[in-house]
Coordinates of C-alpha atoms and ligand atoms in Angstrom, one line a residue:
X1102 CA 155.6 31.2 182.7
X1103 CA 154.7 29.7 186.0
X1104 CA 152.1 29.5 188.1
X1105 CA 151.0 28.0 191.5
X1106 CA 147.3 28.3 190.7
X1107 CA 145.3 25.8 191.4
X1108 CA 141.9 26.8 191.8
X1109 CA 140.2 24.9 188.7
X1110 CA 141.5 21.5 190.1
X1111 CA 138.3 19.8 191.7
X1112 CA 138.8 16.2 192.2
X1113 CA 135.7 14.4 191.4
X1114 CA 134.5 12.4 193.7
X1115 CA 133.5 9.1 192.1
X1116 CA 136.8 8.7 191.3
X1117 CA 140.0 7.4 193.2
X1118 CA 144.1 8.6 192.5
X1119 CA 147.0 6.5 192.7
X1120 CA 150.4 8.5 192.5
X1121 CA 153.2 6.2 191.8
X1122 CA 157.2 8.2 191.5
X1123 CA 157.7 5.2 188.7
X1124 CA 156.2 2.3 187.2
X1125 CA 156.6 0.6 184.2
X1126 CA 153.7 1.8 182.5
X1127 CA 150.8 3.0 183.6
X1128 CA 148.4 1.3 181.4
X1129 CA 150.3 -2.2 182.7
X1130 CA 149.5 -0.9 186.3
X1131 CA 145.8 -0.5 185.6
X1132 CA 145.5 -3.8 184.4
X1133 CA 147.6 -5.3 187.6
X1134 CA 144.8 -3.5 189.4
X1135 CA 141.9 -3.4 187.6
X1136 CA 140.4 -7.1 188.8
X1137 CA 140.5 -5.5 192.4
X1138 CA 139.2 -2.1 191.6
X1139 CA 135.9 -1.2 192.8
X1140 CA 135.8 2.6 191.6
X1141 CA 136.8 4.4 188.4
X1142 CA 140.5 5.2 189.2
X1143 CA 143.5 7.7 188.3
X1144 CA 146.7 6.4 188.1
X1145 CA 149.6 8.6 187.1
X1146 CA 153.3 8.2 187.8
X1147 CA 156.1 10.4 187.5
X1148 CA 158.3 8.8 185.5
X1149 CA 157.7 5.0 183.5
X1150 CA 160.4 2.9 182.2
X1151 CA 158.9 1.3 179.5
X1152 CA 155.6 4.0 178.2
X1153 CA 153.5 2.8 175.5
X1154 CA 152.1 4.0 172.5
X1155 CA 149.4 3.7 169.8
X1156 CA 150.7 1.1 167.5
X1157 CA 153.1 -0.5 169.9
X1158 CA 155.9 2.7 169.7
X1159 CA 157.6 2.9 172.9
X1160 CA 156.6 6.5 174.7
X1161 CA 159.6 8.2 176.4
X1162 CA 159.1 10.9 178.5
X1163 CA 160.5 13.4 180.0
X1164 CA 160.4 14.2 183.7
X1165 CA 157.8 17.0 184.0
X1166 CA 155.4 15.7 181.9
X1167 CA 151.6 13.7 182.7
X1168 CA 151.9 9.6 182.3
X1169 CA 148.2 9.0 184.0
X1170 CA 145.8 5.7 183.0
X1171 CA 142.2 6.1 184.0
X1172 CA 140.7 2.6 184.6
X1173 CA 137.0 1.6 185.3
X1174 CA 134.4 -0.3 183.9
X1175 CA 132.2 1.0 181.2
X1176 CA 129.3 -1.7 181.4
X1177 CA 129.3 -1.0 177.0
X1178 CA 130.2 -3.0 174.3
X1179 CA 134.4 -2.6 172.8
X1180 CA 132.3 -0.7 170.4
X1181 CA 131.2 1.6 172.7
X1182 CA 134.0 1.8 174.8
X1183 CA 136.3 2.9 171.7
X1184 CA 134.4 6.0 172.1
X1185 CA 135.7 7.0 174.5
X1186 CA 138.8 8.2 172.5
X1187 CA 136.8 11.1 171.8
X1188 CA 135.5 12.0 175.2
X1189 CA 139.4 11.7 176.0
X1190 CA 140.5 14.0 173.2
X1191 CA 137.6 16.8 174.4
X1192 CA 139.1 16.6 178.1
X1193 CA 142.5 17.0 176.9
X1194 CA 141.2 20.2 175.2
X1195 CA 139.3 21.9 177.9
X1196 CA 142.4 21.1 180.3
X1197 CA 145.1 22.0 178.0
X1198 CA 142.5 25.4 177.8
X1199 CA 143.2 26.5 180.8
X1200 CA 146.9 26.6 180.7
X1201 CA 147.5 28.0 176.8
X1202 CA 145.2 30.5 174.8
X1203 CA 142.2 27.7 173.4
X1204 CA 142.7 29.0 169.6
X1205 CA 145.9 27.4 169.5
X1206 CA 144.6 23.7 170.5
X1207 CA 142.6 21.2 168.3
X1208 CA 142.2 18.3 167.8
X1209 CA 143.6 15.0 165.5
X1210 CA 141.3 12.0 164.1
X1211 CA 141.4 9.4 166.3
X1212 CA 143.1 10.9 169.2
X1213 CA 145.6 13.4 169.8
X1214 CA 146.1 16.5 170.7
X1215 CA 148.0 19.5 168.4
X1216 CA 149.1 22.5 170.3
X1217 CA 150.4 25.2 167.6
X1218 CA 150.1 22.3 165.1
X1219 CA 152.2 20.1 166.9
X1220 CA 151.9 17.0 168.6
X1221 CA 151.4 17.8 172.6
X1222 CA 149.3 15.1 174.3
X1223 CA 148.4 11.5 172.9
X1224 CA 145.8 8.8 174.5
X1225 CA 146.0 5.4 174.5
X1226 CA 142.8 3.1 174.8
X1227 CA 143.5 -0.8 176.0
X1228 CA 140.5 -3.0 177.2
X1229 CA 139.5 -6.5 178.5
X1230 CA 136.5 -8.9 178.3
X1231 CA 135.3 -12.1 177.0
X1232 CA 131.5 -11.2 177.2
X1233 CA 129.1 -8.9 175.3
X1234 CA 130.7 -5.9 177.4
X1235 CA 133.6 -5.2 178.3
X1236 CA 135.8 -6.4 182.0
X1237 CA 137.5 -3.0 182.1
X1238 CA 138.6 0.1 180.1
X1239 CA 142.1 1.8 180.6
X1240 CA 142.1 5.4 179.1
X1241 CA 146.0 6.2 179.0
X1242 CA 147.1 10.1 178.8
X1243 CA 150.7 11.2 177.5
X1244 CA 150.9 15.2 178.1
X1245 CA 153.7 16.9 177.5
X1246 CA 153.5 19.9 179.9
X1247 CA 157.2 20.3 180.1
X1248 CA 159.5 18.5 177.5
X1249 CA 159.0 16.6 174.1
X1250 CA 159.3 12.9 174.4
X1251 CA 162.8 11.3 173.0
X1252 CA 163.2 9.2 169.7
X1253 CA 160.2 10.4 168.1
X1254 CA 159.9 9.5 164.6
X1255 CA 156.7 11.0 162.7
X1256 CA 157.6 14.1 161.4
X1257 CA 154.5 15.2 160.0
X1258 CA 153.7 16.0 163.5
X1259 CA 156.3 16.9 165.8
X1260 CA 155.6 17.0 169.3
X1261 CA 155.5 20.2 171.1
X1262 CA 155.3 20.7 174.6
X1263 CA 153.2 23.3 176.4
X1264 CA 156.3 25.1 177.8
X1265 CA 157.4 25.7 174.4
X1266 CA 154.3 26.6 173.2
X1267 CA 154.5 29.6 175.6
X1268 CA 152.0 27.8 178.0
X1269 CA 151.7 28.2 181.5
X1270 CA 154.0 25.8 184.0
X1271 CA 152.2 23.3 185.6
X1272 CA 152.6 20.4 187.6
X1273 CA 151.7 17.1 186.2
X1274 CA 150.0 16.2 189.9
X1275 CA 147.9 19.7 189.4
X1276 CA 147.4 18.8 185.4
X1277 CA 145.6 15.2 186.4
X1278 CA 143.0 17.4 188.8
X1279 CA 141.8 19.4 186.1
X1280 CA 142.1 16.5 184.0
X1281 CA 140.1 14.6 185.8
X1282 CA 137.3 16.9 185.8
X1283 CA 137.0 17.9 183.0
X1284 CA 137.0 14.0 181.8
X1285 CA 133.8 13.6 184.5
X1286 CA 131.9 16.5 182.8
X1287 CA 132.6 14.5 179.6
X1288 CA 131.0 11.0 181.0
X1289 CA 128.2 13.5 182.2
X1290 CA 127.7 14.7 179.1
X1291 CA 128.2 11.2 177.9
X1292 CA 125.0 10.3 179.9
X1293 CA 123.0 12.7 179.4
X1294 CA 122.8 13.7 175.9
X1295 CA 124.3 10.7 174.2
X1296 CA 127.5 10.1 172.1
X1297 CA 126.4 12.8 169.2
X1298 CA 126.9 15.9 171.3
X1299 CA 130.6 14.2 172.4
X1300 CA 131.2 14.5 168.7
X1301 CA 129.4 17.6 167.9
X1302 CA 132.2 19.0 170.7
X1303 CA 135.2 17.1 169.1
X1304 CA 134.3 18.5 165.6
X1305 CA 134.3 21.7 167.0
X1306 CA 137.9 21.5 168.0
X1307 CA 138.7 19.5 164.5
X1308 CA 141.8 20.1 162.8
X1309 CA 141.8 20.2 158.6
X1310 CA 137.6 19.7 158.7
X1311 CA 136.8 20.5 155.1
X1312 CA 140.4 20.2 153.9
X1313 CA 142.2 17.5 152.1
X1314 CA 144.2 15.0 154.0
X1315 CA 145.6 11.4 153.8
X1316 CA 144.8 8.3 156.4
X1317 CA 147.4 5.7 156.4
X1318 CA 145.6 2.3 157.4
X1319 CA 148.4 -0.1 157.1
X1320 CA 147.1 -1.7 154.2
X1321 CA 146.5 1.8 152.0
X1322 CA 146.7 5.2 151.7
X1323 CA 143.2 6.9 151.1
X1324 CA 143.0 10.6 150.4
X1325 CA 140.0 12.6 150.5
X1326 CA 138.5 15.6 151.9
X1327 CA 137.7 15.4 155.8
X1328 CA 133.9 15.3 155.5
X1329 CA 133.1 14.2 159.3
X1330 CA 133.4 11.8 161.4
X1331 CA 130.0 9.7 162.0
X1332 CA 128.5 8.4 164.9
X1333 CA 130.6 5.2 165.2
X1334 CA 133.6 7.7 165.5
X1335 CA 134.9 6.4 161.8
X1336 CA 136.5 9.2 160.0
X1337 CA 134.8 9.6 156.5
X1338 CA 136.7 11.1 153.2
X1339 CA 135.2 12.3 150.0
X1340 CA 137.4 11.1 147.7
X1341 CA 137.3 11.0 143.9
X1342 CA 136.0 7.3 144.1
X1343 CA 133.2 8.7 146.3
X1344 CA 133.1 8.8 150.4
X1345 CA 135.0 6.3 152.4
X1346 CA 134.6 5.2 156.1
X1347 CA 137.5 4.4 157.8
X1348 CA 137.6 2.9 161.4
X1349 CA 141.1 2.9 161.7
X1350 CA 144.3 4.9 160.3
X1351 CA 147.0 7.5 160.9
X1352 CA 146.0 11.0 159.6
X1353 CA 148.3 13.0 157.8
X1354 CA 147.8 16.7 156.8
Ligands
BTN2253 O1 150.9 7.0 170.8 C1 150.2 7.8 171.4 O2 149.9 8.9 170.9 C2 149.6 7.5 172.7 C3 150.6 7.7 173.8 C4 150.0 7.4 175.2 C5 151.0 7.5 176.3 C6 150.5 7.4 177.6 S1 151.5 7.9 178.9 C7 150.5 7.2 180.1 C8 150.0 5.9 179.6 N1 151.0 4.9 179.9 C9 151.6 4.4 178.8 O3 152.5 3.5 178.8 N2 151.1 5.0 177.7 C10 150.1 5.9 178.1

């Protein structure tokens, strides 16, 4: 499919765009910028040569696909800012919505995106500050609208693109308008009603809620039914030792 539509894309307007053809990485382009910045700011490029991911896994990518970092500063806590993750995942959703029927997309503790159960967009949070609150926030956004990333090793969810999810075509420079809204009606929504309707939205979209499933934190595996995930943004498990809160893992169905 293709399409030249681009009638959802409204920039907002408190926010700036940097396009770049290639950069290393994104995320090490915000924080090259970010002591200068004095607006929230989109920067995507076209291709990087050395993409990050969670963990510290190299992300390869395809050309077609979205590399963007949004970087600004949150005047909140690293607590706080962590958040964010979720107000990331949400806008990932309600763009990837527009582009691919919505009962296909939801959503996996802490942060990605599963398109036909399939990994198709991941976000990558990297922040700075000595103080109480933190200097600056980079949100970092992996989309793949056109390919599946190279060399990628978890199998228990294999990335998917949109194309091959029988989405519509779209270029990435298109993709990071709508993105971009849709992340400003999240900070909105942010403001305005606090951080439990953020997660009253991402539990909506939740994939395995109510089912069994395993988080990997490094140090042990913990399996429990996915109860909810509480206002800290911890996922919690029932398990047969009773419930668990854990602030950080990899989820496995
Ligand atoms: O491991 C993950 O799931 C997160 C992947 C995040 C990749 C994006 S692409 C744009 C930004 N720049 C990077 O180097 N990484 C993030």
């Amino acid at each position: 499919m293709s399409t030249s539509d681009n009638s959802h894309a409204h920039w907002p307007e408190a926010y700036a765009r940097v396009i770049h053809d290639s950069v290393d990485s994104t995320m090490a382009e915000a924080a090259r910028l970010a002591p200068t910045l004095t607006q929230p700011t989109w920067i995507m490029a076209r291709t990087q040569t050395a993409g990050r991911g969670r963990r510290g896994r190299p992300w390869v990518v395809p050309a077609g696909n979205l590399n963007a970092t949004l970087v600004f500063r949150p005047a909140c806590t690293a607590v706080e800012a962590a958040k964010r993750s979720f107000l990331a995942a949400n806008a990932l959703e309600a763009a990837l919505a527009i582009y691919v029927q919505p009962e296909k997309l939801s959503l996996k503790w802490p942060n990605d995106v599963l398109l036909s159960g399939g990994k198709v967009a991941g976000i990558l949070l990297e922040s700075s500050g000595q103080g109480p609150f933190v200097d600056w926030l980079s949100i970092g956004f992996g989309v793949n609208l056109a390919a599946v990333p190279e060399g990628v090793t978890d199998a228990a969810f294999a990335p998917t693109s949109l194309r091959a999810a029988g989405g519509w075509d779209v270029d990435p420079v298109d993709f990071l308008s709508v993105l971009a809204d849709a992340y400003a009606t999240q900070e909105d929504k942010l403001r305005t009603f606090g951080f439990a309707r953020i997660r009253d939205d991402w539990l909506s979209k939740a994939a395995r809620l109510g089912e069994v499933i395993t988080a990997r934190t490094g140090r042990e595996e913990i399996t429990g039914r996915f109860d909810t995930v509480d206002l800290d943004g911890n996922l919690v498990l029932q398990t047969a030792q009773g419930p668990r809160i854990i602030p950080a893992a990899d989820v496995y169905f």
